[in-house]
Every structure is written in structure tokens, then in C-alpha cells.
PDB file of C-alpha atoms in Angstrom:
ATOM      1  CA  MET O 133      -3.422 -12.179  34.619  1.00  0.00           C
ATOM      2  CA  ASP O 134      -1.578 -12.285  37.897  1.00  0.00           C
ATOM      3  CA  CYS O 135       0.821 -15.205  37.567  1.00  0.00           C
ATOM      4  CA  THR O 136       4.423 -15.950  38.290  1.00  0.00           C
ATOM      5  CA  THR O 137       6.768 -16.393  35.363  1.00  0.00           C
ATOM      6  CA  GLU O 138       6.871 -20.147  35.995  1.00  0.00           C
ATOM      7  CA  GLU O 139       3.075 -20.344  35.801  1.00  0.00           C
ATOM      8  CA  LEU O 140       3.099 -18.266  32.616  1.00  0.00           C
ATOM      9  CA  ASP O 141       5.750 -20.525  31.105  1.00  0.00           C
ATOM     10  CA  PHE O 142       3.702 -23.627  31.960  1.00  0.00           C
ATOM     11  CA  LYS O 143       0.533 -22.085  30.497  1.00  0.00           C
ATOM     12  CA  LEU O 144       2.419 -21.016  27.389  1.00  0.00           C
ATOM     13  CA  CYS O 145       3.819 -24.514  26.812  1.00  0.00           C
ATOM     14  CA  GLU O 146       0.346 -25.965  27.313  1.00  0.00           C
ATOM     15  CA  LEU O 147      -1.184 -23.565  24.768  1.00  0.00           C
ATOM     16  CA  LEU O 148       1.556 -24.316  22.234  1.00  0.00           C
ATOM     17  CA  GLU O 149       1.008 -28.065  22.637  1.00  0.00           C
ATOM     18  CA  LEU O 150      -2.733 -27.585  22.114  1.00  0.00           C
ATOM     19  CA  GLY O 151      -2.066 -25.517  19.006  1.00  0.00           C
ATOM     20  CA  ASP O 152      -3.880 -22.452  20.331  1.00  0.00           C
ATOM     21  CA  TYR O 153      -1.367 -20.013  18.871  1.00  0.00           C
ATOM     22  CA  GLY O 154      -3.572 -16.931  19.252  1.00  0.00           C
ATOM     23  CA  LYS O 155      -3.841 -17.328  23.024  1.00  0.00           C
ATOM     24  CA  ALA O 156      -0.193 -18.372  23.219  1.00  0.00           C
ATOM     25  CA  LEU O 157       0.742 -15.179  21.376  1.00  0.00           C
ATOM     26  CA  ARG O 158      -1.157 -13.044  23.894  1.00  0.00           C
ATOM     27  CA  CYS O 159       0.420 -14.988  26.750  1.00  0.00           C
ATOM     28  CA  CYS O 160       3.896 -14.374  25.289  1.00  0.00           C
ATOM     29  CA  GLY O 161       3.170 -10.678  24.960  1.00  0.00           C
ATOM     30  CA  TYR O 162       2.054 -10.467  28.567  1.00  0.00           C
ATOM     31  CA  ALA O 163       5.029 -12.509  29.804  1.00  0.00           C
ATOM     32  CA  LEU O 164       7.434 -10.275  27.872  1.00  0.00           C
ATOM     33  CA  SER O 165       5.872  -7.210  29.452  1.00  0.00           C
ATOM     34  CA  VAL O 166       6.254  -8.489  33.038  1.00  0.00           C
ATOM     35  CA  ILE O 167       9.686 -10.168  32.967  1.00  0.00           C
ATOM     36  CA  ASP O 168      12.885  -8.397  33.896  1.00  0.00           C
ATOM     37  CA  ASN O 169      14.612  -7.135  30.731  1.00  0.00           C
ATOM     38  CA  ALA O 170      17.983  -7.996  32.264  1.00  0.00           C
ATOM     39  CA  ASN O 171      17.070 -11.687  32.100  1.00  0.00           C
ATOM     40  CA  PHE O 172      18.255 -12.215  28.509  1.00  0.00           C
ATOM     41  CA  GLU O 173      17.848 -15.970  28.552  1.00  0.00           C
ATOM     42  CA  LYS O 174      14.184 -15.838  29.582  1.00  0.00           C
ATOM     43  CA  LYS O 175      13.405 -12.961  27.211  1.00  0.00           C
ATOM     44  CA  SER O 176      15.131 -14.786  24.369  1.00  0.00           C
ATOM     45  CA  HIS O 177      13.134 -17.941  25.087  1.00  0.00           C
ATOM     46  CA  LEU O 178       9.849 -15.994  25.086  1.00  0.00           C
ATOM     47  CA  LEU O 179      10.744 -14.183  21.861  1.00  0.00           C
ATOM     48  CA  LEU O 180      11.492 -17.506  20.199  1.00  0.00           C
ATOM     49  CA  GLN O 181       8.152 -18.900  21.345  1.00  0.00           C
ATOM     50  CA  ARG O 182       6.348 -15.776  20.144  1.00  0.00           C
ATOM     51  CA  SER O 183       8.144 -16.160  16.828  1.00  0.00           C
ATOM     52  CA  THR O 184       6.758 -19.697  16.592  1.00  0.00           C
ATOM     53  CA  CYS O 185       3.247 -18.381  17.278  1.00  0.00           C
ATOM     54  CA  TYR O 186       3.529 -15.709  14.591  1.00  0.00           C
ATOM     55  CA  SER O 187       4.858 -18.281  12.137  1.00  0.00           C
ATOM     56  CA  GLN O 188       1.989 -20.663  12.821  1.00  0.00           C
ATOM     57  CA  LEU O 189      -0.499 -17.817  12.399  1.00  0.00           C
ATOM     58  CA  GLY O 190       1.067 -16.907   9.033  1.00  0.00           C
ATOM     59  CA  ASP O 191       2.798 -13.653   9.941  1.00  0.00           C
ATOM     60  CA  VAL O 192       6.313 -14.509   8.788  1.00  0.00           C
ATOM     61  CA  LYS O 193       7.609 -10.919   8.940  1.00  0.00           C
ATOM     62  CA  LYS O 194       6.804 -10.543  12.646  1.00  0.00           C
ATOM     63  CA  ALA O 195       8.147 -14.037  13.302  1.00  0.00           C
ATOM     64  CA  CYS O 196      11.435 -13.097  11.609  1.00  0.00           C
ATOM     65  CA  LYS O 197      11.620  -9.861  13.556  1.00  0.00           C
ATOM     66  CA  ASP O 198      11.271 -11.690  16.894  1.00  0.00           C
ATOM     67  CA  ALA O 199      13.765 -14.380  15.889  1.00  0.00           C
ATOM     68  CA  GLU O 200      16.266 -11.733  14.744  1.00  0.00           C
ATOM     69  CA  GLU O 201      15.879  -9.888  18.042  1.00  0.00           C
ATOM     70  CA  CYS O 202      16.445 -13.180  19.827  1.00  0.00           C
ATOM     71  CA  ARG O 203      19.586 -13.745  17.718  1.00  0.00           C
ATOM     72  CA  SER O 204      20.887 -10.278  18.601  1.00  0.00           C
ATOM     73  CA  MET O 205      20.747 -11.184  22.308  1.00  0.00           C
ATOM     74  CA  ARG O 206      23.397 -13.871  21.662  1.00  0.00           C
ATOM     75  CA  VAL O 207      22.230 -16.365  24.276  1.00  0.00           C
ATOM     76  CA  LYS O 208      24.629 -19.298  23.824  1.00  0.00           C
ATOM     77  CA  THR O 209      22.208 -21.969  25.066  1.00  0.00           C
ATOM     78  CA  GLN O 210      19.652 -21.082  22.375  1.00  0.00           C
ATOM     79  CA  GLU O 211      21.924 -20.216  19.473  1.00  0.00           C
ATOM     80  CA  GLN O 212      21.309 -23.434  17.524  1.00  0.00           C
ATOM     81  CA  GLU O 213      17.552 -23.263  17.950  1.00  0.00           C
ATOM     82  CA  VAL O 214      17.468 -19.591  16.942  1.00  0.00           C
ATOM     83  CA  LEU O 215      19.544 -20.163  13.800  1.00  0.00           C
ATOM     84  CA  LEU O 216      17.418 -23.139  12.789  1.00  0.00           C
ATOM     85  CA  THR O 217      14.248 -21.112  13.347  1.00  0.00           C
ATOM     86  CA  LEU O 218      15.641 -18.195  11.335  1.00  0.00           C
ATOM     87  CA  ALA O 219      16.597 -20.481   8.453  1.00  0.00           C
ATOM     88  CA  LYS O 220      13.092 -21.974   8.362  1.00  0.00           C
ATOM     89  CA  LEU O 221      11.422 -18.565   8.574  1.00  0.00           C
ATOM     90  CA  TYR O 222      13.582 -17.054   5.839  1.00  0.00           C
ATOM     91  CA  GLU O 223      12.869 -20.070   3.666  1.00  0.00           C
ATOM     92  CA  GLN O 224       9.153 -19.709   4.361  1.00  0.00           C
ATOM     93  CA  GLY O 225       9.376 -16.025   3.420  1.00  0.00           C
ATOM     94  CA  GLU O 226      11.316 -16.983   0.252  1.00  0.00           C
ATOM     95  CA  ASP O 227      14.433 -15.059   1.258  1.00  0.00           C
ATOM     96  CA  TYR O 228      16.760 -17.886   0.320  1.00  0.00           C
ATOM     97  CA  GLU O 229      20.039 -16.003   0.652  1.00  0.00           C
ATOM     98  CA  LYS O 230      19.339 -15.119   4.274  1.00  0.00           C
ATOM     99  CA  ALA O 231      18.152 -18.693   4.864  1.00  0.00           C
ATOM    100  CA  MET O 232      21.417 -20.048   3.473  1.00  0.00           C
ATOM    101  CA  GLY O 233      23.350 -17.590   5.653  1.00  0.00           C
ATOM    102  CA  ALA O 234      21.527 -18.853   8.754  1.00  0.00           C
ATOM    103  CA  VAL O 235      22.278 -22.449   7.741  1.00  0.00           C
ATOM    104  CA  GLN O 236      25.964 -21.603   7.260  1.00  0.00           C
ATOM    105  CA  ASN O 237      26.059 -19.934  10.682  1.00  0.00           C
ATOM    106  CA  LEU O 238      24.441 -23.031  12.161  1.00  0.00           C
ATOM    107  CA  SER O 239      27.087 -25.221  10.514  1.00  0.00           C
ATOM    108  CA  GLN O 240      29.774 -23.116  12.213  1.00  0.00           C
ATOM    109  CA  VAL O 241      28.070 -23.460  15.599  1.00  0.00           C
ATOM    110  CA  GLN O 242      27.403 -27.189  15.285  1.00  0.00           C
ATOM    111  CA  PRO O 243      28.733 -28.879  12.148  1.00  0.00           C
ATOM    112  CA  SER O 244      27.009 -32.176  12.939  1.00  0.00           C
ATOM    113  CA  HIS O 245      23.477 -30.791  13.363  1.00  0.00           C
ATOM    114  CA  PRO O 246      21.033 -33.363  11.913  1.00  0.00           C
ATOM    115  CA  SER O 247      18.966 -30.826   9.941  1.00  0.00           C
ATOM    116  CA  LEU O 248      21.881 -29.167   8.132  1.00  0.00           C
ATOM    117  CA  GLY O 249      22.116 -31.385   5.061  1.00  0.00           C
ATOM    118  CA  ILE O 250      18.398 -31.469   4.388  1.00  0.00           C
ATOM    119  CA  MET O 251      17.938 -27.732   4.832  1.00  0.00           C
ATOM    120  CA  ARG O 252      20.988 -26.855   2.765  1.00  0.00           C
ATOM    121  CA  SER O 253      19.857 -28.993  -0.182  1.00  0.00           C
ATOM    122  CA  ARG O 254      16.236 -27.781   0.057  1.00  0.00           C
ATOM    123  CA  ILE O 255      17.323 -24.125   0.070  1.00  0.00           C
ATOM    124  CA  ARG O 256      19.771 -24.661  -2.826  1.00  0.00           C
ATOM    125  CA  ARG O 257      17.009 -26.323  -4.849  1.00  0.00           C
ATOM    126  CA  ALA O 258      14.646 -23.420  -4.109  1.00  0.00           C
ATOM    127  CA  MET O 259      17.350 -20.911  -5.116  1.00  0.00           C
ATOM    128  CA  GLN O 260      17.896 -22.754  -8.413  1.00  0.00           C
ATOM    129  CA  GLN O 261      14.158 -22.843  -9.133  1.00  0.00           C
ATOM    130  CA  GLU O 262      13.883 -19.138  -8.378  1.00  0.00           C
ATOM    131  CA  SER O 263      16.786 -18.270 -10.706  1.00  0.00           C
ATOM    132  CA  ARG O 264      15.262 -20.421 -13.492  1.00  0.00           C
ATOM    133  CA  ARG O 265      11.901 -18.709 -13.008  1.00  0.00           C
ATOM    134  CA  LYS O 266      13.546 -15.266 -13.181  1.00  0.00           C
ATOM    135  CA  GLU O 267      15.417 -16.234 -16.372  1.00  0.00           C
ATOM    136  CA  GLU O 268      12.180 -17.445 -17.979  1.00  0.00           C
ATOM    137  CA  GLU O 269      10.404 -14.220 -16.990  1.00  0.00           C
ATOM    138  CA  ALA O 270      13.260 -12.175 -18.446  1.00  0.00           C
ATOM    139  CA  GLN O 271      13.115 -14.124 -21.711  1.00  0.00           C
ATOM    140  CA  GLN O 272       9.353 -13.699 -21.945  1.00  0.00           C
ATOM    141  CA  SER O 273       9.559  -9.972 -21.256  1.00  0.00           C
ATOM    142  CA  ASP O 274      12.195  -9.627 -24.019  1.00  0.00           C
ATOM    143  CA  GLY O 275       9.823 -11.308 -26.429  1.00  0.00           C
ATOM    144  CA  SER O 276      12.284 -14.088 -27.137  1.00  0.00           C
ATOM    145  CA  SER O 277      10.925 -17.372 -25.938  1.00  0.00           C
ATOM    146  CA  GLY O 278      13.862 -19.349 -27.250  1.00  0.00           C
ATOM    147  CA  LEU O 279      11.734 -20.703 -30.137  1.00  0.00           C
ATOM    148  CA  LEU O 280      11.972 -19.663 -33.756  1.00  0.00           C
ATOM    149  CA  PRO O 281       9.153 -17.442 -34.964  1.00  0.00           C
ATOM    150  CA  SER O 282       6.418 -18.935 -37.103  1.00  0.00           C
ATOM    151  CA  VAL O 283       6.973 -17.865 -40.699  1.00  0.00           C
ATOM    152  CA  PRO O 284       4.473 -18.619 -43.472  1.00  0.00           C
ATOM    153  CA  ARG O 285       6.065 -20.549 -46.323  1.00  0.00           C
ATOM    154  CA  PRO O 286       4.806 -20.955 -49.831  1.00  0.00           C
ATOM    155  CA  VAL O 287       3.535 -24.443 -50.676  1.00  0.00           C
ATOM    156  CA  LEU O 288       2.234 -26.091 -53.801  1.00  0.00           C
ATOM    157  CA  SER O 289      -1.504 -25.674 -54.229  1.00  0.00           C
ATOM    158  CA  LYS O 290      -2.160 -29.415 -54.173  1.00  0.00           C
ATOM    159  CA  PHE O 291      -0.765 -29.528 -50.584  1.00  0.00           C
ATOM    160  CA  GLU O 292      -2.816 -26.584 -49.332  1.00  0.00           C
ATOM    161  CA  ASN O 293      -5.557 -27.342 -46.854  1.00  0.00           C
ATOM    162  CA  LYS O 294      -8.068 -24.535 -47.055  1.00  0.00           C
ATOM    163  CA  GLY O 295     -10.739 -23.906 -44.449  1.00  0.00           C
ATOM    164  CA  LYS O 296     -14.210 -22.409 -45.032  1.00  0.00           C
ATOM    165  CA  SER O 297     -12.904 -18.866 -44.786  1.00  0.00           C
ATOM    166  CA  GLY O 298     -10.130 -19.537 -47.226  1.00  0.00           C
ATOM    167  CA  ALA O 299      -7.361 -19.711 -44.649  1.00  0.00           C
ATOM    168  CA  VAL O 300      -4.545 -22.047 -45.500  1.00  0.00           C
ATOM    169  CA  PHE O 301      -3.477 -24.597 -42.887  1.00  0.00           C
TER     170      PHE O 301
END
């Protein structure tokens, strides 16, 4: 590929719109290899797009890694988008504490962001479900299910219901 960065950017946007994330991922990789590393804004933008590609292809760990690298560059014009992407990726990877941290950082950057309330409540709900699930697993591993054990009790013979094998029901 011998293209200018503007041509690469146009091709990348086109591939993302078409949903061809595999080719878009390769295009991002190539663009990242040819751009000037001193151009933080462009590199940050490409990392964020590559993160989107990885996410769409199901590789959440690599997507998080790219988004975190983008966050470490501290490009002011992309800070909101990066934090929102990180929150979604952490939520997708079921790391709810990090997701909530990203949402809180986003609320400090822009308190009136339209996605804040929805994301905050969705992550809280997921955290509550996870803690309930862990409590249930802990109870089951202890052997105590919260129910009283079944204890056979003596009954009068006229109330016994015997099966063929002689078992009493």
C-alpha cells in the first residue's frame, strides 16, 4: 500500500462503515506503522479505530489495550470518546469496577454527557448481579443452600404411602 495518510483515513472510514473489520484492522496497523509517532492526535485516533475493530471481531483484551494506550496519550479532543469506549469495553469484558471508574472519569470531563446515566445504571445492575451470583456460589460451595435439610419423620402407618419397593412417601 502506497497511500497518503488522508487516503488511508478515507479507506479506513469506508471499511468501518461497510463493517469489514478485518480489512480495517489491517489498514489501521499499516497506518500506525507509517505515521509519525510525534503526531499524538492522529496516532490516538488510529488506536481508537483499531480498538473498535478488535472489539467488533471479539478480541476485547486487545481492544482494551489499544484504548488504554490511547488514554495514556491524553489527547484532549478525544478524551470523552476514549473514556466512553473504555467503559463499554470493560463492561463487555465484565470488569465492572474499571468500567465504573471510566464512567466516573467521563462524568468529571463532561458531567452532562448523554450516555452517563444509562451506562452508570447498567454497570451498577451488572455489579449487583455479579455479587449475588458470587454469594450464591459461596453458599452452594459451603453446602448450605439456605433451606432446611430434609429429615424423615415418623408417621402413623395409616398415613404411609408405600411404593412397590417398600419405600415410604
